[in-house]
XYZ file of C-alpha atoms in Angstrom:
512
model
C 69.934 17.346 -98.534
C 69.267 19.782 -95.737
C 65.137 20.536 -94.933
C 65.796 23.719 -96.756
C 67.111 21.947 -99.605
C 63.576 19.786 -99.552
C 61.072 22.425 -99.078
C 62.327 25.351 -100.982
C 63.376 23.758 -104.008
C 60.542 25.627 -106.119
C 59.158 25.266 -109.410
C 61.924 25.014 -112.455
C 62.180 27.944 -114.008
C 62.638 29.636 -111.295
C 66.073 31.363 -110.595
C 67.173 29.639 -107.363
C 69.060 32.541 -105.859
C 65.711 34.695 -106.407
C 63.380 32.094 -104.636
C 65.645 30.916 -101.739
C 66.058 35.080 -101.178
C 62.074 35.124 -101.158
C 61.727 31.961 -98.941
C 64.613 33.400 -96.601
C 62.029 36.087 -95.630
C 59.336 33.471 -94.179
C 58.656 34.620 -90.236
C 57.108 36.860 -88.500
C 59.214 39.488 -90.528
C 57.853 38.483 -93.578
C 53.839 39.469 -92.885
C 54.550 43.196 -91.518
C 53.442 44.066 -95.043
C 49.977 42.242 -95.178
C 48.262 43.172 -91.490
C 45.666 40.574 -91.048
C 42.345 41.781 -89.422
C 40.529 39.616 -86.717
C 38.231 37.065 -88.395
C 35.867 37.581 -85.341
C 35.742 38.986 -82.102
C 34.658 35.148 -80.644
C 37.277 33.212 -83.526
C 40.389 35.246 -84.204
C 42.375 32.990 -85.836
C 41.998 31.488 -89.139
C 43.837 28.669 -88.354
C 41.170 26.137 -86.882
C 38.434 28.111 -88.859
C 37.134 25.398 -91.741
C 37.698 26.270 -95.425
C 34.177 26.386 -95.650
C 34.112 29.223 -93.457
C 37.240 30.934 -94.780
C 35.488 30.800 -98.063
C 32.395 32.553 -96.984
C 34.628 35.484 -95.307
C 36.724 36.043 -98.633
C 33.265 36.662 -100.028
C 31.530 39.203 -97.547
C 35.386 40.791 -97.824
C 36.327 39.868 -94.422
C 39.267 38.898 -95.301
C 41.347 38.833 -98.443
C 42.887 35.512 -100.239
C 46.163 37.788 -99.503
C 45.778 37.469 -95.933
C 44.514 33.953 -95.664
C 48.010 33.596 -97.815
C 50.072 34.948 -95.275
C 48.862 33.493 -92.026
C 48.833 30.202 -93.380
C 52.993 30.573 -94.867
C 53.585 31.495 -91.429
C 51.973 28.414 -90.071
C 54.329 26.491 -92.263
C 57.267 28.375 -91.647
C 56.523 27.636 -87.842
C 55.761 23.940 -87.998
C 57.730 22.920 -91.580
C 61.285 22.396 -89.538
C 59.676 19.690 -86.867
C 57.020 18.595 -89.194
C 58.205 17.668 -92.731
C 55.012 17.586 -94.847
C 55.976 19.105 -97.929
C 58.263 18.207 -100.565
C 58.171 21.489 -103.177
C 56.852 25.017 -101.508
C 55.831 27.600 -103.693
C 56.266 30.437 -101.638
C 56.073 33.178 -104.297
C 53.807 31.008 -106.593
C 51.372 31.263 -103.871
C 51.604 34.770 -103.195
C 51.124 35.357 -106.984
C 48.138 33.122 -107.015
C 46.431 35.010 -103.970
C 47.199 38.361 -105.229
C 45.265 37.123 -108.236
C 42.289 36.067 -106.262
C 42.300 39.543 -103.936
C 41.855 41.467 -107.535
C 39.329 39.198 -108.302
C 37.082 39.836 -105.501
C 38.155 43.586 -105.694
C 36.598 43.744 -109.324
C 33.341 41.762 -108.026
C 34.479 38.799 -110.435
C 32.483 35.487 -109.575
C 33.974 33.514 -107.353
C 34.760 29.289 -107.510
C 33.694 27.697 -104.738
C 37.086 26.870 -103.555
C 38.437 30.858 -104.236
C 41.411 31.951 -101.615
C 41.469 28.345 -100.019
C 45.530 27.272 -99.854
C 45.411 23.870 -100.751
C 48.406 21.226 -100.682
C 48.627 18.473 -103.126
C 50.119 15.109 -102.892
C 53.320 14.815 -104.809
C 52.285 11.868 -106.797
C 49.770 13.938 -107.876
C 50.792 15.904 -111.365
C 51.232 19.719 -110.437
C 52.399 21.453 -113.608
C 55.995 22.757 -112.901
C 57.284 20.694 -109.722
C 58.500 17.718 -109.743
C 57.393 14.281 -109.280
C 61.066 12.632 -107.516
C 59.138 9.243 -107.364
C 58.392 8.741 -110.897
C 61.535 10.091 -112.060
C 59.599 13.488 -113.277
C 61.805 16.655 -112.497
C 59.062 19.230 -113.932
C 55.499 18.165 -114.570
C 54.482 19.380 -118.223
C 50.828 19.146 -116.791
C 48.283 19.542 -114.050
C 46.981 16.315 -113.053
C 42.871 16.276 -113.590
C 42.160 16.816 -109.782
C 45.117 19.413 -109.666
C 43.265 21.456 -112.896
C 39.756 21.360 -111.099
C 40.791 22.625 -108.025
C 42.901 25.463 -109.504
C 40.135 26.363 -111.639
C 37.644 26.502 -108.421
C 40.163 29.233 -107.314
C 42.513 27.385 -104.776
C 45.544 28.585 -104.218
C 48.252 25.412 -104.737
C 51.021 26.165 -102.061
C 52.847 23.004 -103.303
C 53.452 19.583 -102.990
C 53.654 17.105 -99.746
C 55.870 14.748 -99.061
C 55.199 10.880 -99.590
C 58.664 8.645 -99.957
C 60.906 11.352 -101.316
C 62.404 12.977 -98.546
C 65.933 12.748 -96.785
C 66.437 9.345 -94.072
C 65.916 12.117 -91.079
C 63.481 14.082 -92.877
C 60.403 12.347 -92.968
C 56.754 13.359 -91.986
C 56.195 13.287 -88.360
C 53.142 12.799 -86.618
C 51.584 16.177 -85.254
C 50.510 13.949 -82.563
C 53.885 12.645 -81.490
C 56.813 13.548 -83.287
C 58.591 10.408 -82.531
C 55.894 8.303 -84.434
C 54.764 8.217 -88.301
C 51.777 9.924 -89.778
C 50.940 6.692 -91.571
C 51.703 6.132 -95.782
C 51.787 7.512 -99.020
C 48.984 10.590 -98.259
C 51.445 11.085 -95.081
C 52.280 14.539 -96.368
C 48.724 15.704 -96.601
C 47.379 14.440 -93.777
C 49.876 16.009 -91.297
C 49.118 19.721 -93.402
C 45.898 19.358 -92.733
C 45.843 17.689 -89.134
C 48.136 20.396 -88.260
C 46.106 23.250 -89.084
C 48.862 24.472 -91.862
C 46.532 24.048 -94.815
C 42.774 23.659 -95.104
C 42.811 21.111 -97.579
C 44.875 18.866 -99.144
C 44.781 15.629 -101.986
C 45.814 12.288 -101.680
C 45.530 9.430 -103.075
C 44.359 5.949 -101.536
C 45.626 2.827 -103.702
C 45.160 0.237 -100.691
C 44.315 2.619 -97.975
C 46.299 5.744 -98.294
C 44.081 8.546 -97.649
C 42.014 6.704 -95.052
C 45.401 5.809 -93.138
C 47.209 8.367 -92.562
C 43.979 10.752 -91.847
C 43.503 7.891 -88.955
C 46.939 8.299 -87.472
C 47.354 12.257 -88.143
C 43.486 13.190 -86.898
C 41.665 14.401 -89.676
C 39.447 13.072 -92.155
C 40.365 11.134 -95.858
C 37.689 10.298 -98.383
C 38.566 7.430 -100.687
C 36.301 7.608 -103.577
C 34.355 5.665 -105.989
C 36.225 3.868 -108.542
C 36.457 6.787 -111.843
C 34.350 9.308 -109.763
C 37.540 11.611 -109.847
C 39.083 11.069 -112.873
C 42.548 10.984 -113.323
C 44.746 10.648 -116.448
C 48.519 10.633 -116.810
C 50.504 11.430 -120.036
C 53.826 10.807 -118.711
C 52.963 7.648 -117.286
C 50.166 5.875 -118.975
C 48.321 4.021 -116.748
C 44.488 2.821 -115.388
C 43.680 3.847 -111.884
C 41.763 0.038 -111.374
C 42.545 -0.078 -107.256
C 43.650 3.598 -106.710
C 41.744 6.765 -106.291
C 42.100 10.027 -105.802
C 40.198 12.392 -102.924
C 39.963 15.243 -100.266
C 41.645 15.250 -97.325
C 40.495 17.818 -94.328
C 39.329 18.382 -91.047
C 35.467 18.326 -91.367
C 32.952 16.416 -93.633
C 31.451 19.841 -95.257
C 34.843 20.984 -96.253
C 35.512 17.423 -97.953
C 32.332 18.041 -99.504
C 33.110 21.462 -100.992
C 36.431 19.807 -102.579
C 34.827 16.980 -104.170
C 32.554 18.833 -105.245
C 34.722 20.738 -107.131
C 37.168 17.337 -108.532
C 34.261 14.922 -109.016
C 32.947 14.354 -112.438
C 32.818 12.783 -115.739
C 35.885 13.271 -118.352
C 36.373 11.953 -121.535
C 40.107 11.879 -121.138
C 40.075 9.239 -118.197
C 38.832 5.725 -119.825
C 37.345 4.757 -116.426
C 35.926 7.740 -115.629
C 32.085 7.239 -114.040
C 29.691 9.233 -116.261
C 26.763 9.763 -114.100
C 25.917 13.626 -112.602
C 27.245 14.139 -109.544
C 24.856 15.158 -106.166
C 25.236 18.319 -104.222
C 27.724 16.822 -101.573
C 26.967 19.624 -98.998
C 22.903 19.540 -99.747
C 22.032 16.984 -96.846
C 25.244 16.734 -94.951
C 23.008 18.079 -91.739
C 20.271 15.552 -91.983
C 21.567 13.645 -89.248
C 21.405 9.991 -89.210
C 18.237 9.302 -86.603
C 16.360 5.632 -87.480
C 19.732 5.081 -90.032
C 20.501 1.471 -90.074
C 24.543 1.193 -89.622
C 26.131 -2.317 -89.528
C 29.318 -2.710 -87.466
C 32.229 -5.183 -87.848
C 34.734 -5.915 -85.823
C 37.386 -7.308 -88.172
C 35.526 -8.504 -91.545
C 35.392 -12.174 -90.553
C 38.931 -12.652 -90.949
C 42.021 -9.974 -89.878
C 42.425 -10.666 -85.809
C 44.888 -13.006 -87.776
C 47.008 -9.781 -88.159
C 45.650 -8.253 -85.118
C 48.685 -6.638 -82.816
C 48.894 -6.150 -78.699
C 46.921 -2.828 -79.169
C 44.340 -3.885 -81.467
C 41.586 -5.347 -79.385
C 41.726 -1.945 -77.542
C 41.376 0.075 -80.621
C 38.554 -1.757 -82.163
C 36.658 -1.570 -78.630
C 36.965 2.124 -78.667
C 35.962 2.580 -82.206
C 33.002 -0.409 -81.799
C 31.872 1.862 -78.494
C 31.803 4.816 -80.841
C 29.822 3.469 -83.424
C 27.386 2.161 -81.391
C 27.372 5.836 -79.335
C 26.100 6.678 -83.043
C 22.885 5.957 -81.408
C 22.755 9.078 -79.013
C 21.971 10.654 -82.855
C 19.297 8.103 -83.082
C 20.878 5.588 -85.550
C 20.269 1.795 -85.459
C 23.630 -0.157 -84.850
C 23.777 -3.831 -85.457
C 27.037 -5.948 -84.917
C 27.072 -8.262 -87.861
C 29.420 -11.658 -88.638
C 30.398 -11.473 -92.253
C 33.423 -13.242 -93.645
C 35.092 -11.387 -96.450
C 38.550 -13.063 -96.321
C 42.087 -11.059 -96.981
C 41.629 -9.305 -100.186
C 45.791 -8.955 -99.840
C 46.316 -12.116 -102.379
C 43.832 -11.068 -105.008
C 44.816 -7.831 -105.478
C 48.249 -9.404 -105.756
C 47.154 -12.168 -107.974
C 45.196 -9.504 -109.872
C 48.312 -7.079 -110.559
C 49.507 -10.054 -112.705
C 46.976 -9.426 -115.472
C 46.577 -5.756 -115.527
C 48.131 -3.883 -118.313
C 51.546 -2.194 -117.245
C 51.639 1.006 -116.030
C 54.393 2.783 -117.603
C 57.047 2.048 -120.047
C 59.212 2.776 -117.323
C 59.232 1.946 -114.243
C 59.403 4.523 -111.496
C 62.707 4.682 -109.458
C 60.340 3.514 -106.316
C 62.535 0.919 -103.907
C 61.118 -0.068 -100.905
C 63.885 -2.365 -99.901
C 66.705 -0.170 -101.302
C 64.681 2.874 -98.922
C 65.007 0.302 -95.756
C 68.195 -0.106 -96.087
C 69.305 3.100 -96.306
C 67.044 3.798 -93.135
C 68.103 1.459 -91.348
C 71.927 3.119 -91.915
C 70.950 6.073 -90.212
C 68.095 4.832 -87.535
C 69.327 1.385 -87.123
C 67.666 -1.985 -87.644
C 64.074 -2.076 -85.983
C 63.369 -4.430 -83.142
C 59.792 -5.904 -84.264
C 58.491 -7.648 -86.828
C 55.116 -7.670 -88.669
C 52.737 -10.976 -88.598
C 52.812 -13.435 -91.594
C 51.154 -12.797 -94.564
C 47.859 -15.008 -95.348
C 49.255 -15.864 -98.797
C 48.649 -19.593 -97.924
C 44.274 -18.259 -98.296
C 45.243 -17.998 -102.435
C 45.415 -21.354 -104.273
C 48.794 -22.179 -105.924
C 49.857 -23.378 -109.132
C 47.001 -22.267 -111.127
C 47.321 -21.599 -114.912
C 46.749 -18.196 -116.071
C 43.144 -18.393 -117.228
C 42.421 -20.565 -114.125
C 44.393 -17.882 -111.761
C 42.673 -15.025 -113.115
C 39.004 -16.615 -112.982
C 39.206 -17.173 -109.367
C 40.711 -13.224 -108.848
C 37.249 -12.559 -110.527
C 35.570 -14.935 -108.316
C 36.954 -13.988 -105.196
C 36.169 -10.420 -106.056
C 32.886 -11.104 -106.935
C 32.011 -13.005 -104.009
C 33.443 -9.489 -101.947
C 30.876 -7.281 -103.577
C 28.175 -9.741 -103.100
C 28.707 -10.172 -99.438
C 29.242 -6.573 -99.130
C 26.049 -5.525 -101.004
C 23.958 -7.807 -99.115
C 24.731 -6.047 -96.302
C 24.437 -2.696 -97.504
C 21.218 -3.672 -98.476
C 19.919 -3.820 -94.941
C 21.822 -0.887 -93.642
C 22.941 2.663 -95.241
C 26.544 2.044 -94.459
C 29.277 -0.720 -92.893
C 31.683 0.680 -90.029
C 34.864 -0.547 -88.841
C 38.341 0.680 -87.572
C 40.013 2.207 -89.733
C 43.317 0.806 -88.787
C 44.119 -1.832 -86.261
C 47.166 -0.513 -85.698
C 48.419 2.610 -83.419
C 51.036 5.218 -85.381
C 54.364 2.928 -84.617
C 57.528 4.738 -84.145
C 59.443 6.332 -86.674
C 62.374 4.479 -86.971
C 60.011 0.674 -86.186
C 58.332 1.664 -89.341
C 60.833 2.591 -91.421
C 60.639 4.145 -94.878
C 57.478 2.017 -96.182
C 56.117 0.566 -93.391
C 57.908 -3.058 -93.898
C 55.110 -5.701 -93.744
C 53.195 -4.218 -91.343
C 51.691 -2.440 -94.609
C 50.859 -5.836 -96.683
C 49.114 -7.034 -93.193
C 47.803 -5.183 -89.992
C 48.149 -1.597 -91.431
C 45.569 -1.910 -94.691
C 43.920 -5.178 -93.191
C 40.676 -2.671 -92.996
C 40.721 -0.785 -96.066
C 42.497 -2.770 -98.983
C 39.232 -4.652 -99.974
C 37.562 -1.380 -100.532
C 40.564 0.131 -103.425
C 40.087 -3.505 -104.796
C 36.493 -3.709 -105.318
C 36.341 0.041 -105.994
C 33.787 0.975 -103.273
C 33.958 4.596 -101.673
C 35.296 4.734 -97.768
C 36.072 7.700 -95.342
C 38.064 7.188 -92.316
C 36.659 10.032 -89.559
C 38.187 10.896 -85.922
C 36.510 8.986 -83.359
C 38.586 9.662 -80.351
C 42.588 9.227 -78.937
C 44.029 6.616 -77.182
C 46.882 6.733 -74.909
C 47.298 10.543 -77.122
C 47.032 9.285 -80.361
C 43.766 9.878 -82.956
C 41.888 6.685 -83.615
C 40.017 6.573 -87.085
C 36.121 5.399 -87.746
C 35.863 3.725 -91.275
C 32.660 4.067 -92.830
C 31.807 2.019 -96.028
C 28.853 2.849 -98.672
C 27.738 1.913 -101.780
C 29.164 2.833 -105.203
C 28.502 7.183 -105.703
C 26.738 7.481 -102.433
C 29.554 9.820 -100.603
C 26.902 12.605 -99.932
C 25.755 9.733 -97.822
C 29.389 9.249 -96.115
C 29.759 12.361 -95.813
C 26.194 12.532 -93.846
C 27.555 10.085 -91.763
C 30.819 11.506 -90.817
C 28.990 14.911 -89.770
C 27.419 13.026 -87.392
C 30.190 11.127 -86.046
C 32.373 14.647 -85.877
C 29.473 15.937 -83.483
C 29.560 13.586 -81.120
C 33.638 13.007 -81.351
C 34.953 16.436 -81.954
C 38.839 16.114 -82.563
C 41.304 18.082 -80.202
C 44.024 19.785 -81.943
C 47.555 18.053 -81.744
C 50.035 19.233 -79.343
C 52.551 19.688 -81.791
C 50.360 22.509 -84.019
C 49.117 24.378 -81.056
């Protein structure tokens, strides 16, 4: 499969001939007919320019969701070849959809708060029309919940970006260093929106997976509280208990605009949280002065998975939190012990109710292999699991008891000490984005150990986490994990404005 076969596949239903003629035209070629005017005389371009903003200039008819259209295919026709992120564009989809939304502000229609904004979705994420290669789905009968909120806030959906489905050479690359990986599963987002060729994009963090690759690509990922976006599948029956889904982007208030628009109860989605949702954008600028932020350096327990680069990485993200105080914050270093939540959530997947009839065509071992045909067998390994931490031999009911236990004792420690200070920070990641072909299709180990040593707990006892820009080392973007409680992302959010202040993110060499 060429990268032409990958990107351009299109929607079913579509006549092939007629959309690869349509996606032939992508260039400078192609925009002759839509002549974009100047955002600003100080800001010219609307690639760096926040949704936020972009938003506010489709309404004062600055520009038109035509134009925003336009410049941002031609991003992706630049950047797609050396870049990978997407799996299905919808080239002419997109145009329609943006046409749409020009007549719309033509007639003086009200606007959603998300109107003209391209957005790219992750392709695990239901997208009515495209396909879904790792569950098996050729055309989605169905948008997803998250997918149907944001299309009816007036995004337009360019398509889909890549996680595991994509040819051995064709993977996502880091924006940052095309040699390395942009981190798992949300990979495909993160490098659209580090990259500057979307605004926004979903993910989807089941052990990390928003918060990771935003921390290797250079933007931010919001992994939500457990039901707070709901999510139901009718192809694939299933409880989200450890996974969520959330906004990725480049700045806090344009994660706030897009949760605003997905969070939310829904009858449809069993675990769906039913309380009303806050104005995420209402006190983002409050600032954090005489906040009382904890800081840990590994949550009692992962320097067991720690690699050569890790002690650096935590420095520079410790140095950073405590620099929080330049905005007046309190930091305090604290000592806790959680333990590797790795084994529970394990243990835990034993007794949860199966999540399809059928089980996705997903292989991480077959994908390795196949890899390793084409790059060749990587020279490093990843450290030992902790598996020896979980008792063995235990009978069902005696098994499942102590996952409850265990988990229990997580929140407990965890609420203690978020009931001394606002939030917990951490690094996101102890890791630095490895190679491409020392990673390999899934990551190996390195993902059951040093990669989600950080973030795991948090998908496991369902507690919201954002991972924000906090500086590069050696070239590479280093992510800032902040932890809250349960439904308080306005205050994450709050938190990560802050942070983006005093660490503003450089734009990747690869997307200049």
């Amino acid at each position: 499969m060429t990268s032409s076969d990958k990107i351009l596949s299109g929607p079913p239903g579509v006549d092939r001939r007629k959309f690869m003629a349509t996606c032939a035209g992508i260039g400078a070629a192609a925009f002759t007919a839509y002549p974009a005017r100047a955002v600003s005389d100080a800001e010219p371009s609307l690639t760096w320019q926040p949704a936020w903003r972009i938003r506010e200039l489709i309404a004062r008819r600055i520009v038109t969701p035509t134009e925003v259209t336009e410049h941002f295919l031609e991003r992706i026709a630049k950047l797609e070849p050396k870049l990978h992120a997407f799996d299905t564009l919808d080239v002419e989809g997109a145009r329609e959809q943006a046409r749409a939304a020009t007549r719309a502000v033509e007639s003086g229609a009200t606007l959603g708060p998300l109107h003209g904004i391209p957005i790219a979705i992750m392709d695990t994420v239901a997208v009515k029309g495209f396909r879904i290669a790792l569950l098996g789905i050729s055309a989605s009968r169905y948008d997803e919940i998250a997918t149907e909120r944001v299309r009816a806030a007036g995004a337009i959906i360019f398509g889909t970006t890549a996680t595991y489905a994509w040819p051995v050479r064709e993977g996502p690359r880091n924006p940052w260093d095309l040699n390395r990986d942009p981190g798992n599963s949300s990979r495909g987002s993160a490098v659209a929106v580090a990259a500057g060729m979307v605004p926004l994009a979903i993910g989807q963090d089941a052990a990390g997976s928003t918060r990771l690759p935003a921390a290797w690509s250079g933007c931010m990922g919001l992994a939500t509280t457990r039901g707070l976006v709901p999510h139901i599948s009718y192809e694939f029956p299933s409880l989200k208990t450890t996974g969520n889904t959330g906004p990725m982007a480049r700045n806090a208030r344009d994660c706030a605009m897009m949760l605003q628009a997905m969070a939310g109860r829904d009858g449809r989605d069993m675990l769906s949280t039913q309380s009303d949702v806050p104005d995420y954008s209402a006190h983002i600028e409050d600032g954090i002065a005489n906040m009382p932020i904890a800081w840990t350096d590994d949550f009692g327990w992962s320097q067991a998975y720690w690699q050569p680069e890790s002690a650096q990485i935590v420095e520079l993200v410790r140095n950073a939190a405590f620099g929080l105080t330049q905005a007046g914050a309190k930091v305090e270093q604290i000592r806790d012990t959680w333990g590797d939540p790795r084994p529970v959530t394990v243990a835990l997947g034993k007794f949860l109710p199966p999540s399809s009839r059928t089980q996705p065509p997903f292989d991480p071992e077959a994908g390795q292999r196949k890899f390793e045909e084409v790059w060749g067998k990587p020279q490093t390994r990843a450290p030992a699991s902790l598996a020896a931490d979980w008792p063995a031999n235990l009978d069902p009911i005696d098994e499942y008891r102590a996952v409850a236990e265990r988990r229990a004792r997580m929140i407990d420690s965890l609420e203690r000490v978020l009931g001394t200070h606002k939030v917990l920070i951490s690094a996101t990641t102890v890791m630095e984005p490895r190679p491409f072909n020392e990673w390999g299709y899934f990551g190996r180990e390195f993902i059951f150990t040093s990669y989600t040593a950080h973030t795991s707990m948090m998908n496991l006892i369902g507690y919201p986490a954002i991972s924000v820009p906090c500086g590069l080392r050696n070239g590479l973007p280093v992510g800032m994990q902040i932890i809250a409680r349960q439904g308080q992302e306005d205050l994450l959010l709050r938190v990560a404005e802050a942070v983006q202040k005093l660490y503003p993110t450089p734009h990747p060499p690869s997307a200049i």
